[in-house]
Amino acid sequence: MKNSRIVYYDSFSIVVINPSGKIRRLYCPFLVKCINEIDEIQENSSVYVDQVFKDPDDKLTYLIGGNLYVYSNFRISINF
């Protein structure tokens, strides 16, 4: 999802748009790749996002394995 951005989300999906203006909606569970080691999730490992939330600071977070993680620690690989 390099240079793509999330433009909408709810508890069970996210909508991303790429630089060409193509839009794609991903429904939970969707696969992400960890780019920074966090807790027991190792760098470069792939995990499923069970749900999407907003934390008190309005940051997008993913529910993965029962824990919440900030979305910026992960990359989504999708084809438009």
mmCIF file of N, CA and C in Angstrom:
data_model
loop_
_atom_site.group_PDB
_atom_site.id
_atom_site.type_symbol
_atom_site.label_atom_id
_atom_site.label_comp_id
_atom_site.label_asym_id
_atom_site.label_seq_id
_atom_site.Cartn_x
_atom_site.Cartn_y
_atom_site.Cartn_z
ATOM 1 N N MET A 1 0.831 -1.175 0.000
ATOM 2 C CA MET A 1 0.000 0.000 0.000
ATOM 3 C C MET A 1 0.880 1.245 0.000
ATOM 4 N N LYS A 2 2.019 1.174 -0.591
ATOM 5 C CA LYS A 2 2.927 2.307 -0.615
ATOM 6 C C LYS A 2 2.257 3.500 -1.291
ATOM 7 N N ASN A 3 2.297 4.643 -0.630
ATOM 8 C CA ASN A 3 1.711 5.887 -1.111
ATOM 9 C C ASN A 3 0.189 5.862 -1.186
ATOM 10 N N SER A 4 -0.453 4.821 -0.663
ATOM 11 C CA SER A 4 -1.910 4.809 -0.551
ATOM 12 C C SER A 4 -2.258 5.336 0.822
ATOM 13 N N ARG A 5 -3.508 5.718 1.002
ATOM 14 C CA ARG A 5 -3.887 6.202 2.323
ATOM 15 C C ARG A 5 -5.289 5.749 2.667
ATOM 16 N N ILE A 6 -5.527 5.634 3.959
ATOM 17 C CA ILE A 6 -6.828 5.238 4.460
ATOM 18 C C ILE A 6 -7.702 6.479 4.483
ATOM 19 N N VAL A 7 -8.867 6.396 3.841
ATOM 20 C CA VAL A 7 -9.742 7.557 3.766
ATOM 21 C C VAL A 7 -11.012 7.384 4.589
ATOM 22 N N TYR A 8 -11.316 6.152 4.999
ATOM 23 C CA TYR A 8 -12.519 5.888 5.790
ATOM 24 C C TYR A 8 -12.313 4.579 6.525
ATOM 25 N N TYR A 9 -12.910 4.479 7.700
ATOM 26 C CA TYR A 9 -12.911 3.192 8.399
ATOM 27 C C TYR A 9 -14.108 3.123 9.316
ATOM 28 N N ASP A 10 -14.525 1.887 9.586
ATOM 29 C CA ASP A 10 -15.509 1.613 10.625
ATOM 30 C C ASP A 10 -14.963 0.419 11.398
ATOM 31 N N SER A 11 -15.735 -0.149 12.283
ATOM 32 C CA SER A 11 -15.225 -1.226 13.135
ATOM 33 C C SER A 11 -14.798 -2.469 12.366
ATOM 34 N N PHE A 12 -15.368 -2.685 11.184
ATOM 35 C CA PHE A 12 -15.111 -3.933 10.472
ATOM 36 C C PHE A 12 -14.565 -3.762 9.062
ATOM 37 N N SER A 13 -14.107 -2.542 8.710
ATOM 38 C CA SER A 13 -13.525 -2.355 7.385
ATOM 39 C C SER A 13 -12.733 -1.049 7.323
ATOM 40 N N ILE A 14 -11.877 -0.960 6.292
ATOM 41 C CA ILE A 14 -11.182 0.284 5.979
ATOM 42 C C ILE A 14 -11.307 0.516 4.482
ATOM 43 N N VAL A 15 -11.246 1.780 4.076
ATOM 44 C CA VAL A 15 -11.253 2.133 2.658
ATOM 45 C C VAL A 15 -9.949 2.862 2.377
ATOM 46 N N VAL A 16 -9.235 2.386 1.357
ATOM 47 C CA VAL A 16 -7.965 3.002 0.989
ATOM 48 C C VAL A 16 -8.053 3.525 -0.434
ATOM 49 N N ILE A 17 -7.270 4.548 -0.708
ATOM 50 C CA ILE A 17 -7.203 5.124 -2.048
ATOM 51 C C ILE A 17 -5.735 5.205 -2.449
ATOM 52 N N ASN A 18 -5.440 4.827 -3.697
ATOM 53 C CA ASN A 18 -4.048 4.882 -4.151
ATOM 54 C C ASN A 18 -3.798 6.190 -4.889
ATOM 55 N N PRO A 19 -2.561 6.482 -5.250
ATOM 56 C CA PRO A 19 -2.257 7.754 -5.902
ATOM 57 C C PRO A 19 -2.989 7.972 -7.230
ATOM 58 N N SER A 20 -3.431 6.911 -7.873
ATOM 59 C CA SER A 20 -4.173 7.030 -9.132
ATOM 60 C C SER A 20 -5.644 7.317 -8.914
ATOM 61 N N GLY A 21 -6.087 7.320 -7.655
ATOM 62 C CA GLY A 21 -7.473 7.602 -7.331
ATOM 63 C C GLY A 21 -8.363 6.376 -7.247
ATOM 64 N N LYS A 22 -7.781 5.182 -7.354
ATOM 65 C CA LYS A 22 -8.574 3.961 -7.237
ATOM 66 C C LYS A 22 -8.866 3.691 -5.766
ATOM 67 N N ILE A 23 -10.083 3.249 -5.513
ATOM 68 C CA ILE A 23 -10.526 3.006 -4.139
ATOM 69 C C ILE A 23 -10.759 1.521 -3.938
ATOM 70 N N ARG A 24 -10.412 1.039 -2.730
ATOM 71 C CA ARG A 24 -10.641 -0.361 -2.391
ATOM 72 C C ARG A 24 -11.048 -0.445 -0.938
ATOM 73 N N ARG A 25 -12.061 -1.270 -0.647
ATOM 74 C CA ARG A 25 -12.512 -1.484 0.725
ATOM 75 C C ARG A 25 -12.067 -2.867 1.173
ATOM 76 N N LEU A 26 -11.442 -2.925 2.341
ATOM 77 C CA LEU A 26 -11.001 -4.190 2.925
ATOM 78 C C LEU A 26 -11.841 -4.476 4.155
ATOM 79 N N TYR A 27 -12.356 -5.685 4.234
ATOM 80 C CA TYR A 27 -13.183 -6.093 5.367
ATOM 81 C C TYR A 27 -12.382 -6.979 6.313
ATOM 82 N N CYS A 28 -12.638 -6.824 7.604
ATOM 83 C CA CYS A 28 -11.984 -7.651 8.614
ATOM 84 C C CYS A 28 -12.490 -9.081 8.503
ATOM 85 N N PRO A 29 -11.621 -10.047 8.720
ATOM 86 C CA PRO A 29 -10.192 -9.890 9.013
ATOM 87 C C PRO A 29 -9.405 -9.676 7.725
ATOM 88 N N PHE A 30 -8.466 -8.733 7.753
ATOM 89 C CA PHE A 30 -7.569 -8.524 6.624
ATOM 90 C C PHE A 30 -6.130 -8.647 7.116
ATOM 91 N N LEU A 31 -5.256 -9.006 6.194
ATOM 92 C CA LEU A 31 -3.862 -9.305 6.507
ATOM 93 C C LEU A 31 -3.003 -8.046 6.451
ATOM 94 N N VAL A 32 -2.147 -7.863 7.459
ATOM 95 C CA VAL A 32 -1.173 -6.776 7.488
ATOM 96 C C VAL A 32 0.192 -7.353 7.812
ATOM 97 N N LYS A 33 1.235 -6.616 7.471
ATOM 98 C CA LYS A 33 2.606 -7.026 7.757
ATOM 99 C C LYS A 33 3.202 -6.064 8.769
ATOM 100 N N CYS A 34 3.793 -6.591 9.816
ATOM 101 C CA CYS A 34 4.385 -5.783 10.874
ATOM 102 C C CYS A 34 5.706 -5.188 10.382
ATOM 103 N N ILE A 35 5.851 -3.865 10.520
ATOM 104 C CA ILE A 35 7.097 -3.221 10.089
ATOM 105 C C ILE A 35 7.997 -2.854 11.268
ATOM 106 N N ASN A 36 7.451 -2.874 12.474
ATOM 107 C CA ASN A 36 8.215 -2.636 13.694
ATOM 108 C C ASN A 36 7.804 -3.678 14.720
ATOM 109 N N GLU A 37 8.767 -4.350 15.316
ATOM 110 C CA GLU A 37 8.441 -5.370 16.315
ATOM 111 C C GLU A 37 7.662 -4.742 17.467
ATOM 112 N N ILE A 38 6.540 -5.375 17.804
ATOM 113 C CA ILE A 38 5.692 -4.883 18.888
ATOM 114 C C ILE A 38 5.268 -6.079 19.723
ATOM 115 N N ASP A 39 5.523 -6.016 21.018
ATOM 116 C CA ASP A 39 5.166 -7.115 21.922
ATOM 117 C C ASP A 39 5.639 -8.434 21.329
ATOM 118 N N GLU A 40 4.704 -9.372 21.121
ATOM 119 C CA GLU A 40 5.077 -10.690 20.595
ATOM 120 C C GLU A 40 5.006 -10.757 19.070
ATOM 121 N N ILE A 41 4.648 -9.673 18.395
ATOM 122 C CA ILE A 41 4.585 -9.654 16.935
ATOM 123 C C ILE A 41 5.951 -9.234 16.387
ATOM 124 N N GLN A 42 6.589 -10.135 15.682
ATOM 125 C CA GLN A 42 7.928 -9.865 15.161
ATOM 126 C C GLN A 42 7.872 -9.077 13.863
ATOM 127 N N GLU A 43 8.925 -8.309 13.618
ATOM 128 C CA GLU A 43 9.046 -7.547 12.373
ATOM 129 C C GLU A 43 8.963 -8.491 11.179
ATOM 130 N N ASN A 44 8.283 -8.057 10.128
ATOM 131 C CA ASN A 44 8.079 -8.796 8.883
ATOM 132 C C ASN A 44 7.110 -9.973 9.000
ATOM 133 N N SER A 45 6.478 -10.153 10.144
ATOM 134 C CA SER A 45 5.484 -11.216 10.252
ATOM 135 C C SER A 45 4.127 -10.680 9.800
ATOM 136 N N SER A 46 3.297 -11.571 9.285
ATOM 137 C CA SER A 46 1.963 -11.201 8.827
ATOM 138 C C SER A 46 0.934 -11.641 9.861
ATOM 139 N N VAL A 47 -0.008 -10.762 10.143
ATOM 140 C CA VAL A 47 -1.059 -11.036 11.130
ATOM 141 C C VAL A 47 -2.387 -10.518 10.589
ATOM 142 N N TYR A 48 -3.485 -11.035 11.157
ATOM 143 C CA TYR A 48 -4.811 -10.602 10.741
ATOM 144 C C TYR A 48 -5.372 -9.544 11.687
ATOM 145 N N VAL A 49 -6.000 -8.527 11.103
ATOM 146 C CA VAL A 49 -6.692 -7.496 11.867
ATOM 147 C C VAL A 49 -8.124 -7.974 12.073
ATOM 148 N N ASP A 50 -8.522 -8.107 13.345
ATOM 149 C CA ASP A 50 -9.855 -8.591 13.674
ATOM 150 C C ASP A 50 -10.895 -7.474 13.700
ATOM 151 N N GLN A 51 -10.458 -6.281 14.075
ATOM 152 C CA GLN A 51 -11.369 -5.146 14.175
ATOM 153 C C GLN A 51 -10.565 -3.856 14.116
ATOM 154 N N VAL A 52 -11.235 -2.752 13.776
ATOM 155 C CA VAL A 52 -10.594 -1.444 13.643
ATOM 156 C C VAL A 52 -11.214 -0.489 14.665
ATOM 157 N N PHE A 53 -10.375 0.279 15.355
ATOM 158 C CA PHE A 53 -10.839 1.209 16.384
ATOM 159 C C PHE A 53 -10.151 2.551 16.252
ATOM 160 N N LYS A 54 -10.655 3.525 16.980
ATOM 161 C CA LYS A 54 -10.026 4.834 17.117
ATOM 162 C C LYS A 54 -9.696 4.986 18.604
ATOM 163 N N ASP A 55 -8.442 5.332 18.917
ATOM 164 C CA ASP A 55 -8.076 5.506 20.320
ATOM 165 C C ASP A 55 -8.480 6.909 20.792
ATOM 166 N N PRO A 56 -8.330 7.211 22.085
ATOM 167 C CA PRO A 56 -8.730 8.523 22.605
ATOM 168 C C PRO A 56 -8.037 9.710 21.928
ATOM 169 N N ASP A 57 -6.870 9.482 21.320
ATOM 170 C CA ASP A 57 -6.153 10.554 20.620
ATOM 171 C C ASP A 57 -6.501 10.595 19.129
ATOM 172 N N ASP A 58 -7.578 9.914 18.745
ATOM 173 C CA ASP A 58 -8.056 9.846 17.359
ATOM 174 C C ASP A 58 -7.088 9.136 16.418
ATOM 175 N N LYS A 59 -6.265 8.249 16.939
ATOM 176 C CA LYS A 59 -5.373 7.453 16.098
ATOM 177 C C LYS A 59 -6.065 6.141 15.740
ATOM 178 N N LEU A 60 -5.888 5.722 14.502
ATOM 179 C CA LEU A 60 -6.440 4.464 14.038
ATOM 180 C C LEU A 60 -5.677 3.321 14.680
ATOM 181 N N THR A 61 -6.394 2.362 15.243
ATOM 182 C CA THR A 61 -5.760 1.204 15.868
ATOM 183 C C THR A 61 -6.391 -0.076 15.341
ATOM 184 N N TYR A 62 -5.604 -1.152 15.352
ATOM 185 C CA TYR A 62 -6.048 -2.461 14.906
ATOM 186 C C TYR A 62 -6.126 -3.396 16.104
ATOM 187 N N LEU A 63 -7.178 -4.190 16.170
ATOM 188 C CA LEU A 63 -7.284 -5.249 17.158
ATOM 189 C C LEU A 63 -6.687 -6.499 16.540
ATOM 190 N N ILE A 64 -5.588 -6.955 17.123
ATOM 191 C CA ILE A 64 -4.867 -8.125 16.627
ATOM 192 C C ILE A 64 -4.593 -9.034 17.816
ATOM 193 N N GLY A 65 -5.110 -10.235 17.777
ATOM 194 C CA GLY A 65 -4.865 -11.186 18.861
ATOM 195 C C GLY A 65 -5.326 -10.688 20.215
ATOM 196 N N GLY A 66 -6.371 -9.893 20.260
ATOM 197 C CA GLY A 66 -6.909 -9.394 21.517
ATOM 198 C C GLY A 66 -6.256 -8.122 22.033
ATOM 199 N N ASN A 67 -5.262 -7.597 21.322
ATOM 200 C CA ASN A 67 -4.569 -6.375 21.731
ATOM 201 C C ASN A 67 -4.721 -5.293 20.667
ATOM 202 N N LEU A 68 -4.699 -4.027 21.096
ATOM 203 C CA LEU A 68 -4.789 -2.900 20.169
ATOM 204 C C LEU A 68 -3.401 -2.377 19.833
ATOM 205 N N TYR A 69 -3.175 -2.132 18.535
ATOM 206 C CA TYR A 69 -1.901 -1.620 18.053
ATOM 207 C C TYR A 69 -2.166 -0.476 17.077
ATOM 208 N N VAL A 70 -1.321 0.540 17.104
ATOM 209 C CA VAL A 70 -1.447 1.675 16.193
ATOM 210 C C VAL A 70 -1.168 1.192 14.764
ATOM 211 N N TYR A 71 -1.994 1.621 13.828
ATOM 212 C CA TYR A 71 -1.915 1.154 12.439
ATOM 213 C C TYR A 71 -0.575 1.451 11.779
ATOM 214 N N SER A 72 0.122 2.494 12.196
ATOM 215 C CA SER A 72 1.366 2.892 11.542
ATOM 216 C C SER A 72 2.496 1.880 11.725
ATOM 217 N N ASN A 73 2.303 0.882 12.574
ATOM 218 C CA ASN A 73 3.297 -0.177 12.754
ATOM 219 C C ASN A 73 3.125 -1.301 11.737
ATOM 220 N N PHE A 74 2.171 -1.142 10.816
ATOM 221 C CA PHE A 74 1.837 -2.203 9.873
ATOM 222 C C PHE A 74 1.698 -1.661 8.460
ATOM 223 N N ARG A 75 1.879 -2.554 7.478
ATOM 224 C CA ARG A 75 1.668 -2.243 6.060
ATOM 225 C C ARG A 75 0.637 -3.226 5.520
ATOM 226 N N ILE A 76 -0.165 -2.703 4.595
ATOM 227 C CA ILE A 76 -1.158 -3.535 3.937
ATOM 228 C C ILE A 76 -0.695 -3.744 2.503
ATOM 229 N N SER A 77 -0.682 -4.992 2.050
ATOM 230 C CA SER A 77 -0.340 -5.288 0.665
ATOM 231 C C SER A 77 -1.628 -5.619 -0.085
ATOM 232 N N ILE A 78 -2.024 -4.712 -0.964
ATOM 233 C CA ILE A 78 -3.219 -4.947 -1.773
ATOM 234 C C ILE A 78 -2.930 -4.563 -3.214
ATOM 235 N N ASN A 79 -3.650 -5.185 -4.102
ATOM 236 C CA ASN A 79 -3.545 -4.851 -5.525
ATOM 237 C C ASN A 79 -4.785 -4.090 -5.941
ATOM 238 N N PHE A 80 -4.579 -2.997 -6.597
ATOM 239 C CA PHE A 80 -5.705 -2.226 -7.119
ATOM 240 C C PHE A 80 -5.941 -2.718 -8.506
#
